[in-house]
Structure formats: structure tokens, C-alpha cells
PDB file of C-alpha atoms in Angstrom:
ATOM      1  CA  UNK A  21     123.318 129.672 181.040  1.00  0.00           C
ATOM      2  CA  UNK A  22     120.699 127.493 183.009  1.00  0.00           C
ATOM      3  CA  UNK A  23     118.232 130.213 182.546  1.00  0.00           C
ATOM      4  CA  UNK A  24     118.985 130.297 178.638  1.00  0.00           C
ATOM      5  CA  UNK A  25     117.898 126.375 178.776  1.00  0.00           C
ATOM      6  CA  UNK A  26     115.113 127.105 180.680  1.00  0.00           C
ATOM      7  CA  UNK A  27     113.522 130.031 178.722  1.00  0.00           C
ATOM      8  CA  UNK A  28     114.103 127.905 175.524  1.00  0.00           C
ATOM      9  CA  UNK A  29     112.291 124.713 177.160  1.00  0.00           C
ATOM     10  CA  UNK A  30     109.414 127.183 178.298  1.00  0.00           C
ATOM     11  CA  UNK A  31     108.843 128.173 174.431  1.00  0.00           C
ATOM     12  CA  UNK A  32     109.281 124.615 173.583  1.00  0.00           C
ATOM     13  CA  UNK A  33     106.792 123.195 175.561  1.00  0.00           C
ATOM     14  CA  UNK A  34     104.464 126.039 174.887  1.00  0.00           C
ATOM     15  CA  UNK A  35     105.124 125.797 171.425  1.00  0.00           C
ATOM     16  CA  UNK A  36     104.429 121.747 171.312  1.00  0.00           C
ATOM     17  CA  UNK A  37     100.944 122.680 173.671  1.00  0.00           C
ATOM     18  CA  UNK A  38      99.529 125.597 171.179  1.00  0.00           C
ATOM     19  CA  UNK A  39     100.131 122.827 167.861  1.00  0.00           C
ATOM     20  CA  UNK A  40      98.668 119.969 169.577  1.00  0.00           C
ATOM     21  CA  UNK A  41      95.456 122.198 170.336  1.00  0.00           C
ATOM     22  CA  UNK A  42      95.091 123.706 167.609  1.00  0.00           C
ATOM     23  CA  UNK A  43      91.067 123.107 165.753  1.00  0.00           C
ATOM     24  CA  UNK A  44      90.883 120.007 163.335  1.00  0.00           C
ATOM     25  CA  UNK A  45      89.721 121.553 160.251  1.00  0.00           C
ATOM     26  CA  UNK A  46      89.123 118.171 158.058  1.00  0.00           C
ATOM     27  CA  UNK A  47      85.316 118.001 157.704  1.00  0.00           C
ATOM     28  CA  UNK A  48      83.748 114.637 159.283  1.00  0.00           C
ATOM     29  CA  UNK A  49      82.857 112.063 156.137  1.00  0.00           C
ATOM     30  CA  UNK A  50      79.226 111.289 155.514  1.00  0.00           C
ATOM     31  CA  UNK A  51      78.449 108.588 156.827  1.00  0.00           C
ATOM     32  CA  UNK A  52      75.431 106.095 155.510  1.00  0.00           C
ATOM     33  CA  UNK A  53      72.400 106.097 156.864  1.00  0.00           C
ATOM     34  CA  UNK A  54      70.640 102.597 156.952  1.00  0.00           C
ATOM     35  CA  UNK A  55      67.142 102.254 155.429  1.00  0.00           C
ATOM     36  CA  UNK A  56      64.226 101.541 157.550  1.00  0.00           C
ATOM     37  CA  UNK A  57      61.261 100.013 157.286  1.00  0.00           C
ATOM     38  CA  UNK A  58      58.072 100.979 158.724  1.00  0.00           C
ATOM     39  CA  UNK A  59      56.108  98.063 157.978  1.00  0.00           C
ATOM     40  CA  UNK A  60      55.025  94.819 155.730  1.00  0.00           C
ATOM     41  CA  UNK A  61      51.497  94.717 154.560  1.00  0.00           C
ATOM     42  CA  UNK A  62      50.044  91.601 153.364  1.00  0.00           C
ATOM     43  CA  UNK A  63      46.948  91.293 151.740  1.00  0.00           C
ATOM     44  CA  UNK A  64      45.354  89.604 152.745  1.00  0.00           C
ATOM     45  CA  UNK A  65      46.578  88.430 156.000  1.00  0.00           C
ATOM     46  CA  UNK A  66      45.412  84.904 156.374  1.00  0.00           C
ATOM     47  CA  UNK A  67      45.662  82.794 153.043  1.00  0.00           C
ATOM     48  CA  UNK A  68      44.461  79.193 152.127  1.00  0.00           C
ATOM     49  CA  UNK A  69      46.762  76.843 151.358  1.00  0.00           C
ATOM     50  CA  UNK A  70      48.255  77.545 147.568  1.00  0.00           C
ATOM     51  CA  UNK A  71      46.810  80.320 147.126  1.00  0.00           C
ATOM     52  CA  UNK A  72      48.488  84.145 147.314  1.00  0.00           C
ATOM     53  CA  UNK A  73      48.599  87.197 148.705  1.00  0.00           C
ATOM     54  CA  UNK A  74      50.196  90.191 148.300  1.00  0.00           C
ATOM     55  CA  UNK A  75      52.816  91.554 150.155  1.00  0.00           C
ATOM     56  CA  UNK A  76      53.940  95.633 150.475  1.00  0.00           C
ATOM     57  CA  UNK A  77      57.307  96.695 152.274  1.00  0.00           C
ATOM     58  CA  UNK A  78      57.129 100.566 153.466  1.00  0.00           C
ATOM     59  CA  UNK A  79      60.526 101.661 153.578  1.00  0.00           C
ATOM     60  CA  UNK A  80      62.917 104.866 152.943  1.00  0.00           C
ATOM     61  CA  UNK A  81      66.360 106.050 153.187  1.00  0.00           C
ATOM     62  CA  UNK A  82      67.676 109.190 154.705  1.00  0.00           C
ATOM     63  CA  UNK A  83      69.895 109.690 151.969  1.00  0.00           C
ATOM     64  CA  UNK A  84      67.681 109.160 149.270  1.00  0.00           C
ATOM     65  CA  UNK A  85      69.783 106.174 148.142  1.00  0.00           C
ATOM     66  CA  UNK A  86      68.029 103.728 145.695  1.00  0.00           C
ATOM     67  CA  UNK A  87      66.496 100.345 147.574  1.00  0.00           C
ATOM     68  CA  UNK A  88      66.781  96.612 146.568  1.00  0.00           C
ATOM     69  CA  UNK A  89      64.698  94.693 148.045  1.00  0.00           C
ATOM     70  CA  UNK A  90      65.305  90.645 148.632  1.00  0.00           C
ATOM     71  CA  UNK A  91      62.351  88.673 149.634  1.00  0.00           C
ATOM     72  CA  UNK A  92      62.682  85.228 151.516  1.00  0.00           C
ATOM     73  CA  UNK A  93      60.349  82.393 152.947  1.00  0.00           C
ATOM     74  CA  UNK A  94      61.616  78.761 153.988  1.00  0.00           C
ATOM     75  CA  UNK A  95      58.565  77.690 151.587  1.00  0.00           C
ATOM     76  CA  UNK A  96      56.112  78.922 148.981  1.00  0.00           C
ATOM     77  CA  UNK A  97      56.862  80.896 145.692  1.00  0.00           C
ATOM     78  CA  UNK A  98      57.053  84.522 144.975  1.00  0.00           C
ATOM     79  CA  UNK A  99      56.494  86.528 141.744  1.00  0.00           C
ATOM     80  CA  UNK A 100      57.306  89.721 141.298  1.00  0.00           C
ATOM     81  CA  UNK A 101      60.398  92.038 142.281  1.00  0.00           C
ATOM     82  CA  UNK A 102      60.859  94.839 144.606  1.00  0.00           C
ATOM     83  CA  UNK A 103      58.502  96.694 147.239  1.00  0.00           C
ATOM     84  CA  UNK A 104      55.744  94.741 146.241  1.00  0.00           C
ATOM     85  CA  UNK A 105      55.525  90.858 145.300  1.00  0.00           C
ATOM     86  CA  UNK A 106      52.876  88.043 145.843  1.00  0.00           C
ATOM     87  CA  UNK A 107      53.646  84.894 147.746  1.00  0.00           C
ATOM     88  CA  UNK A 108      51.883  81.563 146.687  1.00  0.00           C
ATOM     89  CA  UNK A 109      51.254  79.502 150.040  1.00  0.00           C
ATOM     90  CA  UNK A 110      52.297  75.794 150.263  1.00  0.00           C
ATOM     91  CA  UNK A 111      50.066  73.545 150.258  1.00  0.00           C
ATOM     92  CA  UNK A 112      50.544  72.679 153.627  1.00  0.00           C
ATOM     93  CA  UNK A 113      48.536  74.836 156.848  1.00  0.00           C
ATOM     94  CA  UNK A 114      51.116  75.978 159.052  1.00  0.00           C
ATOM     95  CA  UNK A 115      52.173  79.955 160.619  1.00  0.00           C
ATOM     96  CA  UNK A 116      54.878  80.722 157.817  1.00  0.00           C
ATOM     97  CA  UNK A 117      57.870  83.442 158.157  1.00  0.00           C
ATOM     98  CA  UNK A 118      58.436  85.977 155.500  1.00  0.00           C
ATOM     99  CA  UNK A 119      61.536  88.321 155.558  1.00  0.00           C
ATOM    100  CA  UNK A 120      62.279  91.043 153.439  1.00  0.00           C
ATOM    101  CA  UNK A 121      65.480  92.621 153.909  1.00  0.00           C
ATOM    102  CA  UNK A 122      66.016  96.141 152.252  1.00  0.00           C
ATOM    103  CA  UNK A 123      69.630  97.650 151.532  1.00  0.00           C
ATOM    104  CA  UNK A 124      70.565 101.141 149.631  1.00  0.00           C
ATOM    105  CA  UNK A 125      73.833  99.780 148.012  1.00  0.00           C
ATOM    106  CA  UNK A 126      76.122 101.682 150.311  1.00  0.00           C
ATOM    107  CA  UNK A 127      76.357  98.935 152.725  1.00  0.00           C
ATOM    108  CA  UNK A 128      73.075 100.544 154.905  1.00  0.00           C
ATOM    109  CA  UNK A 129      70.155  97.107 155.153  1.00  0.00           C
ATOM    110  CA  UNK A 130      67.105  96.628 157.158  1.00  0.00           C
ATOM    111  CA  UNK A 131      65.011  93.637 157.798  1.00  0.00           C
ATOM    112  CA  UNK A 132      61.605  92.937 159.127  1.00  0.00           C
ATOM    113  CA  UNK A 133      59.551  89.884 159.171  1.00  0.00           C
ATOM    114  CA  UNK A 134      56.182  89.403 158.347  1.00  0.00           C
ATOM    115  CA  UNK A 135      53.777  86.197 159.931  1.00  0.00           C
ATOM    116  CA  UNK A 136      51.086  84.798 157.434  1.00  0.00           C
ATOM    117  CA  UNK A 137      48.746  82.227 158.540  1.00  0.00           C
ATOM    118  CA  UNK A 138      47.905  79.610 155.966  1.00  0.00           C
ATOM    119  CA  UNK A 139      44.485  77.968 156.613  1.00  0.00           C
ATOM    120  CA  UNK A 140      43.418  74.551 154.767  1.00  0.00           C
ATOM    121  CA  UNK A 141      41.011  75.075 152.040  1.00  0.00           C
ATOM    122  CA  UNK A 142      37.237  75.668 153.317  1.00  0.00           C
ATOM    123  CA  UNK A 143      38.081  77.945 156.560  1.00  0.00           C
TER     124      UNK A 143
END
């Protein structure tokens, strides 16, 4: 009898050991790729106060996933939408912070900063 239980618990336990091994066939989920950004291109670098320059954000997703860009300065005005916009300088000299922050509507973003020296008028 004790060998009955015992040959029984052997296939058991082997039986238990040969499911919990066996290969997971569910395939991984994709998972999203953030954008990057290579660079921000001004142009031109160094501005006088109020007046503009142009600004160019290099960046592409893995996935191929459409980008929105959102530009953002504590001062000055921008005009245009996307990859490319101009900033109008205050009117006041100073080393001014842009950011542009780029996201592919799957929850990926990037950000990069750009520095932009505004001069007073005559330098």
C-alpha cells in the first residue's frame, strides 16, 4: 500500500514539475519607444533684445509614431507650431531657457533645452 502512495506522489510531483516548466507561448507586447531628439538649432544663436530667431528641433521615433511638439520659455513670444517656430526675445538682455519637449501620443516624450543669449541693441 505505502508503495502505491508513493508511486502516485512520484507522478504527482513530476506531473506538477513538467506543467510549471513548460515554454510561455504568449508573445511579449510592444512596447513604446520614446522619441529622441538629437538637437535644437537656433538661428541665429545670439539675438538682440526683441528681435527673433528661429528655432529647429531634430527629432524621430523608432516607431514611426507621429510627433507634437510643445515649445516653452519663462519669457518672449513664439509663432509658429511644430519642429520649427521663431521666438521673439524680451526686451530685456539676459541668458534665456528654451525647452521643447517632443511626445509620439503613446505616452513616449523627450525634452531638451536650448540657451539663447539676448544682447542689448547695438552689440
Amino acid at each position: 500500500m505505502k508503495s502505491k502512495i508513493y508511486f502516485y506522489a512520484v507522478i504527482a510531483i513530476g506531473t506538477m514539475l513538467i506543467a510549471g516548466c513548460s515554454k510561455n507561448t504568449t508573445e511579449p507586447e510592444n512596447k513604446n519607444r520614446s522619441p529622441q531628439i538629437s538637437s535644437i538649432i537656433p538661428n541665429p544663436e545670439n539675438v538682440m533684445v526683441n528681435q527673433v530667431t528661429s528655432l529647429t528641433c531634430l527629432a524621430e521615433d523608432a516607431d514611426g509614431d507621429q510627433l507634437t511638439y510643445v515649445w516653452e520659455a519663462d519669457t518672449g513670444t513664439f509663432n509658429g507650431t511644430g519642429s520649427r517656430v521663431d521666438w521673439t526675445a524680451p526686451g530685456t538682455e539676459g541668458l534665456y531657457q528654451i525647452l521643447c519637449k517632443v511626445m509620439d501620443g503613446n505616452g513616449g516624450e523627450a525634452q531638451q533645452e536650448v540657451m539663447i543669449d539676448v544682447m542689448p541693441p547695438g552689440n
